[in-house]
């Protein structure tokens, strides 16, 4: 694995409102929408794998392993420069790291109490709310509203998938909603970090901050279970699928698309989570949940078309 090369000029060198240059290489060829979609698939299948690991290491232990392994991998391959950054740069990356730790910790506490599909459905309300609050285009509100309808249908569609109609642990619901708030904050600070640090340097530093904050909690809960070879191996897989790959892809995407559009695209997460739950956790989909997925996909496609149209209008042909 090599650190992705994302821009020919660092974000800090660009004028306000100017989009960074297209990322060269295979990752850049995906485009911002492809990057978000690939990251969503990776993080949700990683989350399903994490559920199977929790009986061995506990929720806090899994988070600690995920953040620690991800931090080590990113620091080794990105080799971020630690000198020459302003106090504001470091403040941004520290807040980003705290947000990463809080988002992961809250979400895995939710996964320990409620099913994957319900947890992701509740969590995605954070990004959707962000898209409604900060959007300056009426059409984005329409797509967000359609996605929100799909999210609620997915959560309430039958008992087979652990939706809102099932008896959900209230603490788990609260943890998932809290993770949604942190997810919205993650979108904001990931974008800010991407503008202040080249490549994935800011992400690597933020992941290190999150790992240092969470490691003591994981040790208290799981102790020597964290150094079991099988647990370490599964934890490393969760870290790669749920942290290293998706966060890098999302950071690259946020450099080239507005945060509101990114937030609406996050409405795909419940559908991807339901698919991961079906294949890995044997969670079947009801007819209502399938219809909800169709609504969410339609809303996401609408957001993509809006973004593409806006980009074409902003960049005149030569």
Coordinates of N, CA, C and O in Angstrom, one line a residue, residues 140-284:
X140 N -31.1 20.3 -3.0 CA -30.5 19.5 -2.0 C -31.4 19.1 -0.9 O -31.3 18.0 -0.3
X141 N -32.3 20.1 -0.5 CA -33.2 19.8 0.6 C -34.2 18.7 0.1 O -34.6 17.9 0.9
X142 N -34.6 18.7 -1.2 CA -35.5 17.7 -1.7 C -34.8 16.3 -1.6 O -35.4 15.3 -1.1
X143 N -33.6 16.2 -2.0 CA -32.9 14.9 -2.0 C -32.7 14.5 -0.5 O -32.8 13.3 -0.2
X144 N -32.4 15.4 0.3 CA -32.2 15.0 1.7 C -33.5 14.5 2.3 O -33.5 13.6 3.1
X145 N -34.6 15.2 2.0 CA -35.9 14.8 2.5 C -36.3 13.4 2.0 O -36.8 12.6 2.8
X146 N -36.0 13.1 0.7 CA -36.3 11.8 0.2 C -35.5 10.7 0.8 O -35.9 9.6 1.2
X147 N -34.2 11.0 1.0 CA -33.3 10.1 1.7 C -33.8 9.8 3.2 O -33.7 8.7 3.7
X148 N -34.2 10.9 3.8 CA -34.7 10.7 5.2 C -35.9 9.8 5.3 O -36.0 9.0 6.2
X149 N -36.8 9.9 4.3 CA -37.9 9.0 4.3 C -37.5 7.6 4.2 O -37.9 6.7 4.9
X150 N -36.5 7.4 3.3 CA -36.0 6.0 3.1 C -35.3 5.5 4.4 O -35.4 4.3 4.7
X151 N -34.6 6.4 5.0 CA -33.9 6.0 6.3 C -34.9 5.5 7.3 O -34.7 4.5 8.0
X152 N -36.0 6.3 7.5 CA -37.0 5.9 8.5 C -37.7 4.6 8.1 O -38.0 3.8 8.9
X153 N -38.0 4.4 6.8 CA -38.6 3.2 6.3 C -37.7 2.0 6.6 O -38.1 0.9 7.0
X154 N -36.4 2.2 6.3 CA -35.4 1.1 6.5 C -35.4 0.8 8.0 O -35.3 -0.4 8.4
X155 N -35.4 1.8 8.9 CA -35.4 1.5 10.3 C -36.7 0.8 10.8 O -36.6 0.0 11.8
X156 N -37.8 1.1 10.2 CA -39.1 0.6 10.7 C -39.7 -0.5 9.9 O -40.8 -1.0 10.2
X157 N -38.9 -1.0 8.9 CA -39.5 -2.0 8.0 C -39.4 -3.4 8.5 O -38.5 -4.2 8.2
X158 N -40.3 -3.8 9.4 CA -40.4 -5.2 9.8 C -39.4 -5.5 10.9 O -38.6 -4.8 11.3
X159 N -39.6 -6.7 11.5 CA -38.7 -7.1 12.6 C -37.5 -8.0 12.2 O -36.7 -8.2 13.0
X160 N -37.5 -8.4 11.0 CA -36.4 -9.3 10.6 C -35.1 -8.6 10.6 O -34.1 -9.3 10.8
X161 N -35.0 -7.3 10.3 CA -33.7 -6.6 10.2 C -33.4 -5.8 11.4 O -32.5 -5.1 11.5
X162 N -34.2 -6.0 12.5 CA -33.9 -5.2 13.7 C -34.2 -3.8 13.6 O -33.4 -2.9 14.0
X163 N -35.3 -3.4 13.0 CA -35.7 -2.0 12.8 C -36.2 -1.4 14.0 O -36.3 -1.9 15.1
X164 N -36.7 -0.1 13.8 CA -37.2 0.6 15.0 C -38.5 -0.1 15.6 O -38.9 0.2 16.7
X165 N -39.2 -0.9 14.8 CA -40.3 -1.6 15.3 C -40.0 -2.7 16.3 O -40.8 -3.1 17.1
X166 N -38.7 -3.1 16.3 CA -38.3 -4.1 17.3 C -38.0 -3.4 18.6 O -38.0 -2.2 18.7
X167 N -37.8 -4.2 19.6 CA -37.5 -3.7 20.9 C -36.0 -3.3 21.0 O -35.1 -4.2 21.2
X168 N -35.7 -2.1 20.8 CA -34.3 -1.6 20.8 C -33.9 -1.1 22.1 O -34.7 -0.4 22.8
X169 N -32.7 -1.4 22.5 CA -32.1 -0.9 23.8 C -32.0 0.6 23.7 O -31.4 1.2 22.7
X170 N -32.6 1.3 24.6 CA -32.6 2.8 24.5 C -31.2 3.4 24.6 O -30.9 4.4 24.0
X171 N -30.3 2.8 25.4 CA -28.9 3.2 25.5 C -28.3 3.1 24.1 O -27.5 3.9 23.7
X172 N -28.6 2.0 23.4 CA -28.0 1.7 22.1 C -28.5 2.8 21.1 O -27.7 3.3 20.3
X173 N -29.8 3.1 21.2 CA -30.3 4.2 20.4 C -29.6 5.5 20.6 O -29.2 6.3 19.7
X174 N -29.4 5.8 21.9 CA -28.7 7.1 22.3 C -27.3 7.1 21.8 O -26.8 8.1 21.3
X175 N -26.6 6.0 21.9 CA -25.2 5.9 21.4 C -25.2 6.1 19.9 O -24.3 6.8 19.4
X176 N -26.1 5.5 19.2 CA -26.2 5.7 17.7 C -26.4 7.1 17.3 O -25.8 7.6 16.4
X177 N -27.4 7.8 18.0 CA -27.7 9.2 17.7 C -26.4 10.1 18.0 O -26.1 11.0 17.3
X178 N -25.8 9.8 19.1 CA -24.5 10.5 19.5 C -23.5 10.3 18.4 O -22.8 11.2 18.0
X179 N -23.4 9.1 17.9 CA -22.4 8.8 16.8 C -22.8 9.6 15.6 O -21.9 10.1 14.8
X180 N -24.1 9.8 15.3 CA -24.5 10.6 14.2 C -24.1 12.0 14.3 O -23.7 12.7 13.3
X181 N -24.1 12.6 15.5 CA -23.7 14.0 15.8 C -22.2 14.0 15.5 O -21.7 15.0 14.8
X182 N -21.4 13.1 16.0 CA -20.0 13.0 15.7 C -19.7 12.8 14.2 O -18.7 13.3 13.7
X183 N -20.5 12.1 13.5 CA -20.3 11.9 12.1 C -20.5 13.2 11.4 O -19.7 13.5 10.5
X184 N -21.5 14.0 11.7 CA -21.6 15.3 11.1 C -20.4 16.2 11.4 O -19.9 16.8 10.5
X185 N -19.9 16.1 12.6 CA -18.6 16.8 13.0 C -17.4 16.3 12.2 O -16.6 17.1 11.7
X186 N -17.4 15.0 12.0 CA -16.3 14.4 11.2 C -16.3 14.9 9.8 O -15.2 15.2 9.3
X187 N -17.5 15.1 9.2 CA -17.5 15.6 7.8 C -16.9 17.0 7.8 O -16.1 17.3 6.9
X188 N -17.3 17.8 8.7 CA -16.8 19.2 8.8 C -15.2 19.2 9.0 O -14.5 19.9 8.2
X189 N -14.7 18.5 10.0 CA -13.3 18.6 10.3 C -12.5 17.8 9.4 O -11.3 18.0 9.2
X190 N -13.0 16.7 8.7 CA -12.3 16.0 7.7 C -12.0 17.0 6.5 O -10.9 17.0 6.0
X191 N -13.0 17.8 6.1 CA -12.8 18.7 5.1 C -11.8 19.8 5.4 O -10.9 20.1 4.6
X192 N -11.9 20.3 6.7 CA -10.9 21.3 7.1 C -9.5 20.7 7.2 O -8.5 21.4 6.8
X193 N -9.4 19.5 7.6 CA -8.1 18.9 7.7 C -7.5 18.7 6.3 O -6.3 18.9 6.1
X194 N -8.3 18.2 5.4 CA -7.9 18.0 4.0 C -7.4 19.3 3.4 O -6.5 19.2 2.5
X195 N -8.0 20.4 3.8 CA -7.5 21.7 3.2 C -6.2 22.2 3.8 O -5.5 23.0 3.2
X196 N -5.9 21.7 5.0 CA -4.7 22.2 5.7 C -3.5 21.3 5.6 O -2.4 21.7 5.8
X197 N -3.7 20.0 5.3 CA -2.6 19.1 5.2 C -2.6 18.4 3.8 O -3.7 18.0 3.3
X198 N -1.4 18.2 3.2 CA -1.3 17.5 1.9 C -1.6 16.0 2.1 O -1.4 15.4 3.1
X199 N -2.1 15.4 1.0 CA -2.3 14.0 0.9 C -3.2 13.5 2.0 O -4.2 14.2 2.3
X200 N -2.7 12.4 2.7 CA -3.5 11.9 3.9 C -2.8 12.2 5.2 O -3.0 11.5 6.2
X201 N -1.9 13.2 5.2 CA -1.1 13.5 6.4 C -1.9 13.9 7.6 O -1.7 13.4 8.7
X202 N -2.9 14.7 7.3 CA -3.8 15.2 8.4 C -4.6 14.0 9.0 O -4.8 13.9 10.2
X203 N -5.0 13.1 8.1 CA -5.8 11.9 8.6 C -4.9 11.1 9.5 O -5.3 10.5 10.5
X204 N -3.6 10.8 9.1 CA -2.7 10.0 9.8 C -2.5 10.6 11.2 O -2.5 9.9 12.2
X205 N -2.3 11.9 11.3 CA -2.0 12.5 12.6 C -3.3 12.5 13.4 O -3.2 12.2 14.7
X206 N -4.4 12.7 12.8 CA -5.7 12.7 13.6 C -5.9 11.3 14.1 O -6.4 11.1 15.3
X207 N -5.7 10.3 13.3 CA -5.9 8.9 13.8 C -5.0 8.6 14.9 O -5.4 7.8 15.9
X208 N -3.7 9.1 14.9 CA -2.8 8.9 16.0 C -3.4 9.5 17.3 O -3.3 8.9 18.4
X209 N -3.9 10.7 17.2 CA -4.5 11.4 18.3 C -5.7 10.5 18.9 O -5.8 10.3 20.1
X210 N -6.6 10.1 18.0 CA -7.7 9.2 18.4 C -7.2 7.9 19.1 O -7.8 7.5 20.1
X211 N -6.2 7.3 18.5 CA -5.7 6.0 19.1 C -5.1 6.3 20.5 O -5.4 5.5 21.4
X212 N -4.4 7.3 20.7 CA -3.8 7.6 22.0 C -4.9 7.9 23.1 O -4.8 7.5 24.2
X213 N -6.0 8.6 22.6 CA -7.1 8.8 23.5 C -7.9 7.6 23.9 O -8.3 7.4 25.0
X214 N -8.0 6.6 23.0 CA -8.9 5.5 23.2 C -8.2 4.3 23.7 O -8.8 3.4 24.4
X215 N -6.9 4.2 23.5 CA -6.2 3.0 24.0 C -6.3 2.7 25.4 O -6.5 1.5 25.8
X216 N -6.2 3.6 26.3 CA -6.4 3.3 27.8 C -7.8 2.7 28.0 O -7.9 1.8 28.9
X217 N -8.8 3.2 27.4 CA -10.2 2.6 27.6 C -10.2 1.1 27.1 O -10.8 0.3 27.8
X218 N -9.6 0.9 26.0 CA -9.6 -0.5 25.5 C -8.8 -1.4 26.4 O -9.2 -2.6 26.6
X219 N -7.7 -1.0 27.0 CA -6.9 -1.8 27.9 C -7.7 -2.1 29.1 O -7.7 -3.2 29.7
X220 N -8.4 -1.1 29.7 CA -9.2 -1.3 30.9 C -10.3 -2.3 30.7 O -10.5 -3.2 31.5
X221 N -10.9 -2.3 29.5 CA -12.0 -3.2 29.3 C -11.5 -4.6 28.9 O -12.1 -5.6 29.4
X222 N -10.5 -4.7 28.0 CA -10.2 -6.0 27.5 C -8.8 -6.6 27.9 O -8.6 -7.8 27.8
X223 N -7.9 -5.7 28.4 CA -6.7 -6.2 29.0 C -5.9 -7.0 28.0 O -5.7 -6.6 26.8
X224 N -5.4 -8.2 28.4 CA -4.5 -9.0 27.6 C -5.3 -9.7 26.4 O -4.6 -10.2 25.5
X225 N -6.6 -9.6 26.3 CA -7.3 -10.1 25.2 C -6.9 -9.4 23.9 O -7.0 -9.9 22.8
X226 N -6.4 -8.2 24.0 CA -6.1 -7.4 22.9 C -4.8 -7.9 22.2 O -4.6 -7.6 21.0
X227 N -4.0 -8.7 22.9 CA -2.8 -9.2 22.3 C -2.9 -10.6 21.8 O -1.9 -11.3 21.4
X228 N -4.1 -11.2 21.9 CA -4.3 -12.5 21.3 C -4.1 -12.5 19.8 O -4.6 -11.6 19.2
X229 N -3.4 -13.4 19.2 CA -3.1 -13.3 17.8 C -4.3 -13.3 16.9 O -4.3 -12.5 15.9
X230 N -5.3 -14.1 17.2 CA -6.5 -14.1 16.4 C -7.2 -12.7 16.5 O -7.7 -12.1 15.5
X231 N -7.3 -12.2 17.7 CA -8.0 -10.9 18.0 C -7.2 -9.8 17.2 O -7.8 -8.9 16.6
X232 N -5.9 -9.9 17.3 CA -5.1 -8.9 16.6 C -5.3 -8.9 15.1 O -5.4 -7.9 14.4
X233 N -5.3 -10.1 14.6 CA -5.5 -10.3 13.1 C -6.9 -9.7 12.7 O -7.0 -9.0 11.7
X234 N -7.9 -10.1 13.4 CA -9.3 -9.6 13.1 C -9.4 -8.1 13.3 O -10.0 -7.4 12.5
X235 N -8.7 -7.6 14.3 CA -8.7 -6.2 14.6 C -8.0 -5.4 13.5 O -8.5 -4.3 13.1
X236 N -6.9 -6.0 13.0 CA -6.2 -5.3 11.9 C -7.1 -5.3 10.6 O -7.1 -4.3 9.9
X237 N -7.9 -6.4 10.4 CA -8.8 -6.4 9.2 C -9.9 -5.3 9.4 O -10.2 -4.6 8.4
X238 N -10.4 -5.2 10.6 CA -11.4 -4.2 10.9 C -10.8 -2.8 10.7 O -11.5 -1.9 10.1
X239 N -9.6 -2.6 11.1 CA -9.0 -1.3 11.0 C -8.8 -0.9 9.5 O -9.1 0.2 9.1
X240 N -8.4 -1.9 8.7 CA -8.2 -1.6 7.3 C -9.5 -1.3 6.6 O -9.6 -0.3 5.8
X241 N -10.5 -2.1 6.9 CA -11.8 -2.0 6.2 C -12.6 -0.8 6.7 O -13.3 -0.1 5.9
X242 N -12.5 -0.5 8.0 CA -13.4 0.5 8.6 C -12.7 1.8 8.8 O -13.4 2.8 9.1
X243 N -11.4 1.9 8.8 CA -10.7 3.2 9.1 C -9.8 3.6 7.9 O -10.0 4.6 7.3
X244 N -8.7 2.8 7.7 CA -7.7 3.3 6.8 C -8.3 3.5 5.4 O -8.1 4.7 4.8
X245 N -8.9 2.6 4.8 CA -9.4 2.7 3.4 C -10.6 3.7 3.3 O -10.5 4.7 2.5
X246 N -11.6 3.6 4.1 CA -12.8 4.5 3.9 C -12.4 6.0 4.3 O -12.9 6.9 3.6
X247 N -11.7 6.2 5.4 CA -11.4 7.5 5.8 C -10.5 8.2 4.8 O -10.6 9.4 4.5
X248 N -9.6 7.5 4.2 CA -8.7 8.1 3.2 C -9.5 8.4 1.9 O -9.4 9.5 1.4
X249 N -10.4 7.5 1.5 CA -11.2 7.8 0.3 C -12.2 9.0 0.6 O -12.4 9.8 -0.3
X250 N -12.7 9.0 1.8 CA -13.7 10.1 2.1 C -12.9 11.5 2.2 O -13.5 12.5 1.8
X251 N -11.7 11.5 2.7 CA -11.0 12.7 2.8 C -10.7 13.2 1.4 O -10.8 14.4 1.1
X252 N -10.3 12.3 0.5 CA -10.0 12.7 -0.9 C -11.3 13.2 -1.5 O -11.2 14.2 -2.3
X253 N -12.4 12.6 -1.3 CA -13.7 13.0 -1.9 C -14.1 14.4 -1.4 O -14.6 15.2 -2.2
X254 N -13.9 14.7 -0.1 CA -14.3 15.9 0.5 C -13.5 17.1 -0.1 O -13.9 18.3 0.1
X255 N -12.3 16.8 -0.6 CA -11.5 17.9 -1.3 C -12.2 18.3 -2.6 O -11.9 19.4 -3.1
X256 N -13.0 17.5 -3.1 CA -13.6 17.8 -4.5 C -15.1 17.8 -4.5 O -15.6 17.8 -5.6
X257 N -15.8 17.8 -3.4 CA -17.2 18.0 -3.4 C -17.6 18.7 -2.2 O -17.0 18.7 -1.2
X258 N -18.8 19.5 -2.3 CA -19.2 20.2 -1.1 C -19.7 19.3 0.0 O -20.2 18.2 -0.3
X259 N -19.5 19.7 1.2 CA -19.9 18.9 2.4 C -21.4 18.5 2.4 O -21.7 17.4 2.7
X260 N -22.3 19.4 1.9 CA -23.7 19.0 1.9 C -24.0 17.8 0.9 O -24.8 16.9 1.3
X261 N -23.3 17.8 -0.2 CA -23.5 16.7 -1.2 C -22.9 15.4 -0.6 O -23.5 14.4 -0.7
X262 N -21.8 15.5 0.0 CA -21.2 14.4 0.7 C -22.1 13.8 1.8 O -22.3 12.6 1.9
X263 N -22.7 14.7 2.5 CA -23.6 14.3 3.6 C -24.9 13.5 3.0 O -25.3 12.5 3.6
X264 N -25.4 14.0 1.9 CA -26.5 13.3 1.3 C -26.1 12.0 0.8 O -26.8 11.0 0.9
X265 N -24.9 11.9 0.2 CA -24.4 10.6 -0.3 C -24.3 9.6 0.9 O -24.4 8.3 0.7
X266 N -24.1 10.1 2.1 CA -24.0 9.2 3.2 C -25.3 8.5 3.5 O -25.3 7.5 4.3
X267 N -26.4 8.9 2.9 CA -27.6 8.2 3.1 C -27.6 6.8 2.5 O -28.5 6.0 2.7
X268 N -26.6 6.5 1.7 CA -26.4 5.1 1.2 C -26.0 4.2 2.3 O -26.1 3.0 2.1
X269 N -25.4 4.7 3.4 CA -24.9 3.8 4.4 C -25.8 2.8 5.0 O -25.5 1.6 5.2
X270 N -27.1 3.1 5.3 CA -28.0 2.1 5.8 C -28.2 1.0 4.8 O -28.3 -0.2 5.2
X271 N -28.3 1.3 3.5 CA -28.5 0.3 2.5 C -27.3 -0.6 2.4 O -27.4 -1.9 2.3
X272 N -26.1 0.0 2.5 CA -24.9 -0.8 2.4 C -24.7 -1.7 3.7 O -24.3 -2.9 3.7
X273 N -25.1 -1.1 4.8 CA -25.1 -1.8 6.1 C -26.0 -3.0 6.1 O -25.7 -4.1 6.6
X274 N -27.2 -2.8 5.5 CA -28.2 -3.9 5.4 C -27.6 -5.0 4.6 O -27.8 -6.2 4.9
X275 N -26.9 -4.7 3.5 CA -26.3 -5.7 2.6 C -25.2 -6.4 3.4 O -25.1 -7.7 3.3
X276 N -24.4 -5.7 4.1 CA -23.3 -6.3 4.9 C -23.9 -7.2 6.0 O -23.4 -8.3 6.2
X277 N -25.0 -6.8 6.6 CA -25.6 -7.6 7.6 C -26.2 -8.8 7.1 O -26.2 -9.9 7.7
X278 N -26.7 -8.8 5.8 CA -27.3 -10.0 5.2 C -26.2 -11.0 4.9 O -26.4 -12.2 5.2
X279 N -25.1 -10.6 4.4 CA -24.1 -11.5 3.9 C -23.2 -12.0 5.1 O -22.8 -13.2 5.1
X280 N -23.0 -11.2 6.1 CA -22.0 -11.5 7.2 C -22.8 -11.9 8.5 O -22.4 -12.9 9.2
X281 N -23.9 -11.2 8.8 CA -24.5 -11.4 10.1 C -25.9 -12.1 9.9 O -26.6 -12.2 10.9
X282 N -26.2 -12.5 8.7 CA -27.5 -13.3 8.4 C -28.7 -12.5 8.8 O -29.6 -13.0 9.4
X283 N -28.7 -11.2 8.5 CA -29.9 -10.3 8.8 C -30.6 -10.1 7.5 O -30.2 -9.5 6.6
X284 N -31.8 -10.7 7.4 CA -32.6 -10.7 6.2 C -33.3 -9.3 6.0 O -33.6 -8.6 7.0

